[in-house]
């Protein structure tokens, strides 16, 4: 079937120009430039932009001969006929009945309203709207260039016979073959597929890959359309080196929300010895993974959500290339969000997949109850926020903690006559803690005191910003000095267990925070002053934003903040952020922390993106050189992440990415890296146009954990619009 037979042949037919409403819906309405009527033969001949309409069936042609005795209608020249579904058929000559619903079309082109087109040597329309095509071709691709010239579609299906059923929105083939770039490839003797964006039961696009661990893998998913709002996908994964694996995906949508369950199940050899590169104590075991997510919105205020993630063992996800996550979080939450209030009951449970982590030490939070209320017309015109919170943490082999607190915060923002923005803050909180089995926590500063403890927290603060704005180089610049002072009495911190405030680090995001700990279990007491400046420059197509600052604690007593966090001495380290953007082509964000004494770089983080959507490069670099060796949550690290894509032709591109661990033992004595330890990389080539995606990817993993071995993986992807998607 030549590609030209799939080209456009004009627009859809409109209703008759002079059509008027009629009582009888079965009556045929028409209009034409000239009209001849043979009374003896009872034949009507219409010429010149002929349009006919019966119900929702429409016809357009240069000439129509209508035999009223036989009901036969023959149309010639610029022919187009449309059905109630919006599909339009074109042909050299159309012979049909006066119902306009059935007939025969020579050299037929059928343009489907929901995407795709069918061309055939001969087509027959039946009374129920079914279209039968002989020696036909189908494609969902564009068949014209941007300049309007004909082009060969990227793919098409040729078949001896095709049946299109509009009421089912499905196309059926007999003796078919898929053609890629004009070359015949896969034979498909008998199959069908839906048209447009609808879904129906059937095979989806297959996946093929090769890995050194599992060998050649072929996955052929099959979708079961259980209802318009429910679907089930079953995917068998066949391997050349290991037993098959079953994958099941179920999703359901309702008026109030949706949920999805996704699972894997297989049997393969595994070992609990994750320290040995090639463990010998392997055994056959049933292995799998389940992943679920749900969200329901009952009213504009009330909603419920949850997620479920569980794996049979620590290496299953890596072994079968499902996920690289090293922790799986399960959560459930009931929320009410009002205009000035928030209420939530939430629970969490975590499964660790890390080699040296004990599952018994992972906390189970059940439940956390959090209520917040905001009053905009508060004391002295300020804003008041109340919060009530309770949390119960339990571990099967570790420390258990229960916590409850009530807090109130008052903020008043005012602008002075000189343009300063002044914010006054007052904060008070009362805590109650109960903890057990504190000795099972390795880090002494995290344990707290066994039993029941109470704590009172108070703080007041004044934050002053003074922006100066002026023109510069055809744009505007903004310079804003900022000064804050926070006064807080000494707080009973170390007798309270630390569950949620462990990973603390000074950066630009918490420099001016009332409490620079991320959670509730630690509060930064004593009195301190924080000072810094913000700078912004906006030019046509260019923006620059920067911030830098430091804090000073007024007393010299030891702080609860560990050495290396930048906050342990009276003077803190210098922290800052610089963000530069040039149109949509360049984006660079740099975050840093400089040692207050010798300006050594303690934190250096760069995220840069250069290029367009088709050709770009991404670079991410992080180095934490904080000299922390005693706290497990604050280890130093150095890492490089690179990625890029180069479009070397209109539809062709090459892409790649890599992650390299640059940490050495001088930075982290617990690290096994040698200063340049690749984690994984990916390289590939892809072709993608309006209807076809074809690619080959090579990925290599350099790290081995148990049976999740290092090695190469090759992936072949093929996606055809309207077929298996």
XYZ file of C-alpha atoms in Angstrom:
725
model
C 0.000 0.000 0.000
C 1.604 3.243 -1.124
C 2.000 5.997 1.432
C 0.240 8.495 -0.850
C -3.054 6.665 -0.352
C -2.935 7.776 3.271
C -2.686 11.490 2.441
C -5.385 14.031 3.280
C -8.071 14.611 0.686
C -9.892 17.636 2.044
C -11.943 18.517 5.082
C -15.003 16.933 6.615
C -18.353 17.585 4.900
C -20.520 20.314 6.378
C -24.297 20.318 6.619
C -26.295 21.484 3.578
C -26.116 25.238 3.088
C -29.856 25.682 2.830
C -30.817 22.923 5.245
C -33.851 23.623 7.390
C -35.161 21.731 10.384
C -37.561 18.949 9.532
C -40.026 17.019 11.566
C -39.034 13.716 9.941
C -35.483 12.921 11.028
C -35.267 10.186 8.384
C -35.751 12.683 5.551
C -32.644 13.480 3.475
C -31.725 17.160 3.284
C -29.392 18.397 0.572
C -28.089 21.457 -1.223
C -26.287 21.931 -4.551
C -25.393 24.586 -7.105
C -27.610 22.979 -9.800
C -30.286 20.326 -9.659
C -31.786 18.193 -12.449
C -34.728 15.814 -12.097
C -35.690 13.088 -14.577
C -39.387 12.536 -13.901
C -39.607 9.395 -16.031
C -36.643 7.622 -14.427
C -37.155 9.335 -11.022
C -33.448 10.257 -10.914
C -32.080 13.369 -9.221
C -28.726 14.715 -10.432
C -27.067 17.347 -8.253
C -23.828 19.104 -9.218
C -21.613 21.794 -7.712
C -20.677 21.506 -4.018
C -23.337 18.914 -3.263
C -24.089 18.350 0.427
C -26.473 15.749 1.824
C -27.575 15.189 5.416
C -29.573 12.431 7.083
C -29.531 12.358 10.883
C -25.786 12.658 11.706
C -24.535 11.156 8.424
C -23.179 13.758 5.972
C -21.969 13.605 2.372
C -20.052 16.060 0.208
C -19.221 15.650 -3.499
C -18.950 17.527 -6.783
C -21.685 15.390 -8.324
C -24.357 13.098 -6.893
C -26.777 10.929 -8.873
C -29.699 9.709 -6.784
C -32.039 7.026 -8.120
C -35.111 7.432 -5.972
C -36.665 4.202 -7.204
C -33.755 1.969 -6.170
C -32.430 4.216 -3.372
C -28.961 4.056 -4.936
C -26.709 7.121 -4.547
C -23.522 7.489 -6.624
C -21.140 10.346 -5.810
C -18.074 11.552 -7.730
C -15.390 14.254 -7.258
C -13.981 15.589 -3.965
C -16.001 13.019 -2.065
C -16.211 12.959 1.736
C -18.726 11.181 3.927
C -18.860 11.478 7.741
C -20.524 9.218 10.311
C -21.992 10.204 13.713
C -18.672 9.348 15.450
C -16.883 12.040 13.410
C -14.908 9.648 11.182
C -14.561 10.888 7.595
C -14.242 8.618 4.551
C -12.841 9.822 1.218
C -12.881 8.031 -2.116
C -12.753 8.283 -5.896
C -16.310 7.012 -6.229
C -18.863 6.178 -3.573
C -21.923 4.062 -4.135
C -24.344 3.963 -1.203
C -28.000 3.902 -0.307
C -30.106 6.963 0.403
C -29.707 6.292 4.142
C -26.084 7.450 3.679
C -25.037 4.712 6.126
C -24.027 1.796 3.902
C -22.392 1.436 0.538
C -19.175 0.785 -1.379
C -16.211 3.170 -1.728
C -13.388 2.759 -4.238
C -9.840 3.886 -3.291
C -11.055 4.701 0.205
C -9.348 6.830 2.864
C -10.936 6.760 6.328
C -9.720 9.470 8.732
C -10.668 8.501 12.294
C -11.878 11.230 14.595
C -9.823 9.904 17.544
C -6.578 9.628 15.617
C -5.190 7.438 12.872
C -6.271 6.734 9.315
C -7.114 3.728 7.147
C -6.620 3.484 3.378
C -7.868 0.656 1.159
C -8.393 -0.312 -2.465
C -12.047 -0.886 -1.690
C -14.236 -0.252 1.334
C -17.750 -1.248 2.288
C -19.899 0.515 4.878
C -22.641 -1.554 6.459
C -25.937 -0.314 7.886
C -24.659 -0.484 11.492
C -21.639 1.661 10.606
C -19.088 -1.175 10.367
C -16.468 -0.565 7.654
C -14.933 -3.508 5.777
C -11.678 -2.760 3.943
C -9.823 -4.854 1.380
C -6.024 -4.590 0.970
C -5.791 -1.842 3.554
C -3.168 0.119 5.505
C -3.397 1.835 8.900
C -1.155 4.407 10.582
C -1.350 6.887 13.450
C 1.594 8.876 12.063
C 1.647 12.160 10.217
C 1.716 11.579 6.462
C 2.782 15.093 5.508
C 5.846 17.203 6.282
C 5.637 20.626 7.885
C 5.645 22.078 4.379
C 2.630 19.971 3.425
C 4.524 17.529 1.217
C 3.653 13.801 1.345
C 5.960 11.578 3.387
C 6.194 7.923 4.265
C 4.835 7.292 7.796
C 7.298 5.960 10.354
C 5.171 2.858 10.750
C 2.027 1.409 9.281
C 0.103 -1.827 9.329
C -0.788 -3.469 6.040
C -3.433 -6.191 5.943
C -5.418 -8.308 3.532
C -8.634 -7.386 5.289
C -9.499 -4.819 7.958
C -12.734 -4.347 9.914
C -13.449 -1.102 11.720
C -16.299 -1.083 14.255
C -17.063 2.513 15.325
C -19.377 1.489 18.181
C -16.503 -0.494 19.754
C -13.846 2.037 18.687
C -11.674 -0.877 17.560
C -9.893 -2.029 14.393
C -9.537 -5.747 13.515
C -6.939 -7.161 11.104
C -6.559 -10.365 9.087
C -3.233 -11.205 7.456
C -1.453 -8.126 8.851
C 2.160 -7.050 9.048
C 3.813 -4.074 10.779
C 6.083 -1.976 8.566
C 8.800 0.195 10.139
C 10.319 2.920 7.964
C 8.801 1.259 4.896
C 10.294 -2.172 5.637
C 8.092 -5.144 6.588
C 8.975 -6.494 10.013
C 6.616 -8.297 12.391
C 3.889 -10.555 10.957
C 0.610 -10.309 12.871
C -1.776 -12.765 11.222
C -4.757 -11.751 13.357
C -5.029 -9.009 15.959
C -6.940 -5.857 16.903
C -6.421 -2.562 18.735
C -8.499 0.377 19.966
C -8.417 3.748 18.252
C -7.675 7.089 19.864
C -7.286 7.560 23.598
C -9.617 4.779 24.654
C -8.580 1.487 26.226
C -9.599 -2.096 25.633
C -8.383 -5.550 26.499
C -5.349 -6.704 24.563
C -1.582 -6.979 24.336
C 0.552 -3.939 25.125
C 3.968 -2.994 23.794
C 6.565 -5.640 24.705
C 9.895 -4.953 26.408
C 13.162 -6.736 25.747
C 16.424 -6.475 27.655
C 19.563 -8.416 28.425
C 21.460 -8.439 31.716
C 24.420 -10.429 32.951
C 22.444 -11.472 36.015
C 19.174 -12.727 34.500
C 20.098 -13.196 30.843
C 17.716 -12.318 28.022
C 14.377 -10.973 29.248
C 11.146 -10.608 27.280
C 8.083 -9.012 28.902
C 4.730 -9.150 27.114
C 2.000 -7.318 29.076
C -1.691 -8.031 28.541
C -4.314 -5.504 29.624
C -7.771 -6.584 30.845
C -10.366 -3.814 30.644
C -12.648 -4.823 33.520
C -14.783 -1.665 33.362
C -14.439 1.935 32.156
C -12.906 2.782 35.556
C -11.026 -0.475 36.298
C -8.163 -2.237 34.580
C -5.776 -5.138 35.199
C -2.416 -5.654 33.492
C -0.704 -9.034 33.722
C 2.895 -9.197 32.490
C 4.864 -12.437 32.285
C 8.646 -11.878 32.330
C 10.536 -14.685 30.609
C 14.283 -15.020 31.287
C 16.932 -17.179 29.680
C 18.948 -17.692 32.888
C 16.366 -17.748 35.706
C 12.759 -18.773 36.283
C 9.942 -16.565 34.921
C 8.427 -13.758 36.975
C 4.802 -12.595 37.096
C 3.916 -8.901 37.287
C 0.382 -7.711 38.070
C -0.938 -4.148 38.028
C -4.501 -3.236 39.057
C -5.953 0.284 39.054
C -9.388 1.645 39.832
C -10.932 5.116 39.654
C -14.096 6.294 41.402
C -15.915 9.565 41.931
C -14.014 10.230 45.159
C -10.532 8.946 44.318
C -8.362 6.185 42.952
C -6.017 3.422 44.003
C -3.432 1.219 42.346
C -1.735 -2.053 43.335
C 1.409 -3.310 41.633
C 3.172 -6.546 42.442
C 5.887 -9.007 41.363
C 6.331 -12.672 42.244
C 8.974 -15.239 41.305
C 11.261 -17.896 42.698
C 15.026 -17.628 42.513
C 18.188 -18.208 44.475
C 19.049 -15.742 47.223
C 21.386 -15.411 50.170
C 21.162 -13.495 53.419
C 24.936 -12.940 53.300
C 25.150 -9.439 51.791
C 28.783 -8.819 52.732
C 30.312 -11.489 50.484
C 30.661 -10.695 46.781
C 29.878 -14.265 45.694
C 27.931 -15.933 48.525
C 27.794 -19.733 48.436
C 24.917 -20.287 50.859
C 22.247 -19.560 48.258
C 18.863 -21.248 48.338
C 15.707 -21.221 46.256
C 13.115 -18.883 47.759
C 9.819 -17.288 46.868
C 10.518 -13.611 46.268
C 8.384 -10.625 45.419
C 7.427 -6.997 45.874
C 4.163 -5.101 46.293
C 3.583 -1.401 45.713
C 0.279 0.356 46.297
C -0.987 3.915 46.391
C -4.410 5.402 47.073
C -5.977 8.821 47.483
C -9.600 9.768 48.114
C -11.191 13.210 48.411
C -14.446 12.835 50.341
C -15.304 16.533 50.645
C -13.434 19.727 49.724
C -11.849 19.551 53.190
C -11.569 15.837 54.051
C -9.239 13.430 52.254
C -7.458 10.119 52.871
C -4.302 8.784 51.287
C -1.882 5.949 51.713
C 1.000 4.063 50.176
C 2.278 0.515 50.593
C 5.750 -0.758 49.684
C 7.127 -4.111 50.800
C 9.835 -6.402 49.412
C 10.518 -10.004 50.332
C 14.249 -9.351 50.822
C 16.870 -6.616 50.501
C 18.192 -7.427 47.024
C 15.051 -8.346 45.065
C 14.393 -4.853 43.673
C 17.982 -4.414 42.479
C 18.286 -7.974 41.180
C 15.319 -7.523 38.826
C 15.966 -3.831 38.070
C 12.702 -2.597 39.586
C 13.981 0.132 41.932
C 17.194 1.487 43.469
C 15.546 2.698 46.681
C 17.239 1.573 49.876
C 14.250 2.277 52.113
C 10.570 1.510 51.502
C 8.101 3.745 53.301
C 4.508 2.787 54.112
C 2.084 5.471 55.187
C -1.599 6.144 55.771
C -3.169 9.512 56.478
C -6.541 11.115 57.111
C -6.554 14.892 56.608
C -8.820 17.868 56.891
C -7.565 21.090 55.331
C -9.658 24.181 55.940
C -9.126 27.842 55.185
C -7.393 28.485 58.526
C -7.001 25.009 60.004
C -5.256 21.701 59.418
C -5.882 18.306 61.017
C -4.196 14.987 60.215
C -3.880 11.502 61.637
C -0.911 9.771 60.031
C 1.059 6.574 60.456
C 4.389 5.422 58.990
C 6.370 2.216 58.812
C 9.727 1.771 57.075
C 11.399 -1.310 55.620
C 15.127 -0.912 55.247
C 17.033 -2.476 52.364
C 20.434 -1.226 53.508
C 23.096 -3.835 54.130
C 24.085 -2.904 57.691
C 20.714 -1.644 58.959
C 18.684 -3.682 61.431
C 14.991 -3.919 60.603
C 14.200 -4.091 64.298
C 15.692 -0.616 64.740
C 13.377 0.961 62.151
C 10.690 3.114 63.808
C 6.965 2.586 63.400
C 5.043 5.832 63.837
C 1.480 5.035 64.776
C -0.059 7.435 64.956
C 0.940 11.066 64.602
C -1.903 13.451 65.337
C -1.352 17.023 64.219
C -3.746 19.965 64.526
C -2.998 23.567 63.538
C -5.125 26.674 63.691
C -4.278 30.068 62.238
C -5.912 33.307 63.342
C -5.101 36.250 61.092
C -6.643 38.837 63.399
C -4.637 37.965 66.461
C -3.055 39.835 69.320
C -2.045 43.442 68.460
C -2.941 42.855 64.817
C -0.480 39.982 64.348
C -1.052 36.443 63.149
C -1.393 33.646 65.704
C -0.841 29.960 64.943
C -1.716 27.228 67.417
C -0.448 23.652 67.121
C -1.207 20.421 68.970
C 0.858 17.352 68.134
C 1.315 13.834 69.447
C 3.436 10.961 68.168
C 4.131 7.368 69.221
C 7.295 5.688 67.885
C 7.941 2.013 68.517
C 10.661 -0.418 67.456
C 10.658 -4.195 67.723
C 14.302 -4.227 68.861
C 15.008 -0.632 69.843
C 13.990 2.482 71.707
C 10.309 3.414 72.026
C 9.220 7.049 72.393
C 5.920 8.839 72.885
C 5.691 12.590 72.496
C 3.055 15.300 72.829
C 3.305 19.077 72.694
C 1.261 22.238 72.401
C 2.652 25.441 70.895
C 1.615 28.957 70.026
C 3.397 31.365 67.683
C 2.672 35.047 67.126
C 4.022 37.031 64.149
C 3.565 40.744 63.484
C 4.860 42.275 60.244
C 5.199 46.025 59.861
C 6.730 48.447 57.324
C 8.492 51.559 58.630
C 8.493 54.998 57.029
C 12.059 54.333 55.776
C 11.022 51.153 53.985
C 12.265 48.552 56.441
C 10.261 45.358 56.844
C 10.178 44.419 60.534
C 8.751 41.132 61.804
C 8.231 40.469 65.523
C 7.879 36.838 66.638
C 7.025 35.216 69.949
C 6.963 31.450 70.425
C 6.070 29.164 73.340
C 5.774 25.395 73.533
C 5.276 22.743 76.206
C 6.473 19.149 75.620
C 5.899 15.799 77.322
C 8.031 12.738 76.462
C 8.042 9.126 77.572
C 10.794 6.770 76.383
C 12.019 3.222 77.023
C 15.002 1.024 76.082
C 17.291 4.018 75.587
C 20.490 1.933 75.786
C 19.624 0.257 72.459
C 20.360 3.579 70.705
C 24.052 3.649 69.765
C 24.559 7.448 69.763
C 24.362 8.671 73.357
C 23.207 12.197 72.439
C 20.123 10.734 70.751
C 18.909 8.630 73.696
C 17.483 11.059 76.223
C 16.607 10.074 79.758
C 14.627 6.908 80.417
C 11.042 7.459 81.514
C 8.779 10.501 81.580
C 10.222 13.968 80.854
C 8.744 17.439 80.342
C 10.167 20.512 78.697
C 9.200 24.167 78.249
C 10.405 26.194 75.272
C 10.184 29.918 74.681
C 11.697 32.338 72.200
C 11.262 35.877 70.912
C 12.733 37.285 67.732
C 13.001 40.451 65.671
C 13.760 40.184 61.937
C 14.598 43.341 59.946
C 14.905 43.516 56.152
C 15.730 46.763 54.334
C 15.429 46.419 50.558
C 17.080 48.929 48.203
C 15.825 48.787 44.608
C 17.157 50.654 41.596
C 17.771 50.439 37.844
C 20.859 48.848 36.316
C 21.712 48.129 32.672
C 18.177 48.169 31.349
C 16.853 46.142 34.289
C 16.481 46.337 38.045
C 18.643 45.339 40.954
C 17.703 44.724 44.558
C 20.002 44.754 47.597
C 18.492 43.714 50.926
C 20.514 43.721 54.153
C 18.924 41.495 56.791
C 19.388 41.281 60.538
C 17.712 38.991 63.039
C 18.066 38.512 66.767
C 16.578 35.518 68.575
C 16.450 35.228 72.362
C 15.646 31.876 73.958
C 16.304 30.644 77.509
C 18.269 27.493 78.081
C 16.196 24.435 77.148
C 16.368 20.906 78.538
C 17.516 19.242 75.323
C 19.810 16.309 76.096
C 17.358 14.675 78.490
C 14.846 14.502 75.635
C 15.236 11.699 73.013
C 16.188 12.874 69.546
C 14.190 11.075 66.862
C 13.478 13.701 64.180
C 16.244 16.335 64.528
C 19.388 14.321 63.854
C 20.528 15.414 60.391
C 21.202 19.104 61.063
C 23.356 21.326 58.886
C 23.543 25.089 58.457
C 22.578 26.270 54.985
C 20.803 29.179 53.300
C 17.353 27.642 53.881
C 17.565 27.633 57.705
C 19.979 30.537 58.276
C 17.202 32.844 59.550
C 14.937 30.111 60.939
C 13.657 30.384 64.494
C 14.879 26.834 65.099
C 17.579 25.503 62.796
C 16.832 21.878 63.670
C 14.548 20.260 61.126
C 12.238 18.504 63.635
C 10.670 19.039 67.041
C 12.928 17.013 69.359
C 15.708 19.609 69.475
C 15.335 23.379 69.838
C 18.210 25.805 69.407
C 18.324 27.720 72.660
C 20.464 30.687 73.811
C 20.507 34.152 72.262
C 21.970 34.730 68.824
C 22.200 37.377 66.138
C 22.068 36.510 62.435
C 23.096 38.912 59.742
C 23.386 38.710 56.007
C 22.315 40.183 52.702
C 20.285 39.250 49.633
C 20.987 40.498 46.130
C 18.842 40.244 43.012
C 19.427 41.417 39.448
C 16.820 41.180 36.704
C 17.810 41.993 33.119
C 16.085 41.045 29.865
C 16.496 37.262 29.684
C 18.825 37.170 32.705
C 18.298 36.827 36.477
C 20.749 36.601 39.357
C 19.812 35.899 42.972
C 22.278 35.564 45.835
C 22.223 35.338 49.609
C 24.991 35.119 52.203
C 24.985 35.263 55.981
C 26.403 34.257 59.354
C 25.175 34.030 62.929
C 26.741 34.851 66.316
C 25.730 33.288 69.627
C 25.969 35.711 72.550
C 27.078 33.198 75.199
C 30.070 30.881 75.163
C 28.541 27.752 76.704
C 28.729 24.510 74.701
C 26.007 24.009 72.163
C 23.927 20.905 71.477
C 24.952 21.188 67.845
C 27.768 18.739 66.934
C 31.130 19.861 65.623
C 31.171 20.194 61.868
C 27.612 21.442 61.487
C 28.811 25.038 61.220
C 26.897 26.046 64.368
C 28.847 24.589 67.281
C 30.969 27.723 68.035
C 29.850 31.233 68.920
C 30.433 32.394 65.350
C 28.840 30.160 62.775
C 30.276 29.367 59.371
C 29.363 31.524 56.375
C 26.590 30.086 54.217
C 25.180 31.253 50.926
C 23.428 30.488 47.695
C 23.882 31.903 44.193
C 21.331 31.251 41.472
C 21.861 32.328 37.870
C 19.442 31.899 34.961
C 19.825 32.963 31.352
C 16.566 32.577 29.432
C 15.665 28.891 29.243
C 19.210 27.964 28.247
C 21.313 28.225 31.417
C 20.392 27.475 35.030
C 23.088 27.288 37.728
C 22.455 26.957 41.471
C 25.437 27.007 43.848
C 25.143 26.407 47.589
C 28.141 26.655 49.858
C 29.375 26.837 53.439
C 32.747 28.385 54.306
C 34.629 27.738 57.516
C 34.580 30.845 59.703
C 38.275 30.532 60.576
C 40.144 29.664 57.388
C 37.394 29.904 54.749
C 37.781 26.206 53.972
C 34.866 24.938 51.862
C 32.764 22.758 54.146
C 29.845 22.391 51.743
C 30.044 22.806 47.990
C 26.958 21.944 45.958
C 26.407 22.805 42.297
C 23.429 21.977 40.092
C 23.779 23.223 36.522
C 21.641 22.784 33.420
C 22.817 24.117 30.062
C 21.010 23.677 26.778
C 17.590 23.385 25.224
C 14.965 20.675 25.557
C 16.485 18.713 22.688
C 20.185 19.137 23.547
C 21.302 19.735 27.101
C 23.810 18.861 29.803
C 23.159 18.459 33.525
C 25.884 18.466 36.143
C 25.402 17.927 39.858
C 28.309 18.044 42.300
C 28.199 17.726 46.084
C 31.059 17.765 48.560
C 30.528 17.744 52.316
C 33.847 18.271 54.083
C 32.644 18.825 57.630
C 35.156 16.576 59.438
C 32.386 14.729 61.266
C 33.314 11.201 62.321
C 31.272 10.568 65.480
C 27.619 11.019 64.442
C 26.051 8.440 62.124
C 23.598 10.829 60.451
C 26.219 13.450 59.520
C 28.793 11.603 57.418
C 30.856 13.471 54.830
C 30.406 12.693 51.166
C 31.561 13.725 47.700
C 29.538 12.816 44.616
C 29.314 13.739 40.947
C 26.210 13.339 38.778
C 26.231 14.048 35.050
C 23.591 13.613 32.373
C 23.055 14.872 28.872
C 21.229 14.548 25.603
C 22.366 15.475 22.102
C 19.910 15.672 19.232
C 22.082 14.989 16.183
C 19.191 14.759 13.709
C 15.573 15.859 13.665
C 14.285 12.680 15.304
C 17.528 11.082 16.522
C 19.228 11.736 19.844
C 21.924 10.221 22.048
C 21.686 10.375 25.830
C 23.650 9.326 28.860
C 24.066 9.719 32.597
C 26.492 8.649 35.301
C 26.873 8.773 39.082
C 30.358 8.650 40.585
C 31.183 8.397 44.291
C 34.227 10.604 44.906
C 34.336 9.982 48.659
C 37.595 8.683 50.084
C 38.501 7.312 53.497
C 39.912 10.661 54.610
C 36.428 12.166 54.174
C 34.484 9.188 55.550
C 36.349 6.373 57.351
C 33.254 4.160 57.001
C 33.141 4.494 53.222
C 34.437 1.699 50.983
C 35.047 4.075 48.074
C 38.571 4.877 46.906
C 38.003 8.450 45.726
C 36.641 7.536 42.301
C 34.053 4.788 42.487
C 31.449 4.735 39.686
C 28.007 3.707 40.911
C 26.255 3.279 37.554
C 26.111 4.796 34.111
C 23.677 4.770 31.207
C 24.162 5.383 27.475
C 21.610 5.146 24.704
C 20.339 6.181 21.300
C 16.700 6.989 20.604
C 14.498 7.783 17.635
C 11.264 9.621 18.467
C 8.762 11.334 16.208
C 5.047 12.039 16.455
C 4.030 8.366 16.548
C 7.097 6.171 17.118
C 9.655 5.787 19.891
C 12.535 3.382 19.306
C 15.623 3.212 21.490
C 18.542 1.125 22.709
C 20.059 1.687 26.174
C 23.195 0.287 27.782
C 23.470 0.528 31.537
C 26.211 -0.726 33.822
C 25.999 -1.126 37.597
C 29.292 -1.156 39.463
C 28.097 -2.127 42.926
C 27.176 -5.611 44.074
C 24.981 -6.554 47.022
C 24.307 -10.255 47.434
C 22.675 -11.644 44.274
C 22.181 -8.100 42.888
C 25.453 -8.318 40.996
C 27.375 -5.725 39.055
C 27.210 -5.985 35.293
C 25.743 -4.720 32.036
C 22.106 -4.404 31.030
C 20.849 -3.717 27.505
C 17.303 -2.473 26.974
C 15.335 -2.232 23.725
C 12.270 0.036 23.779
C 9.587 0.291 21.105
C 6.453 2.394 21.399
C 3.826 2.897 18.696
C 1.060 5.473 19.113
C -2.372 3.839 19.513
C -0.772 0.377 19.735
C -0.219 -1.064 23.216
C -0.114 2.287 24.975
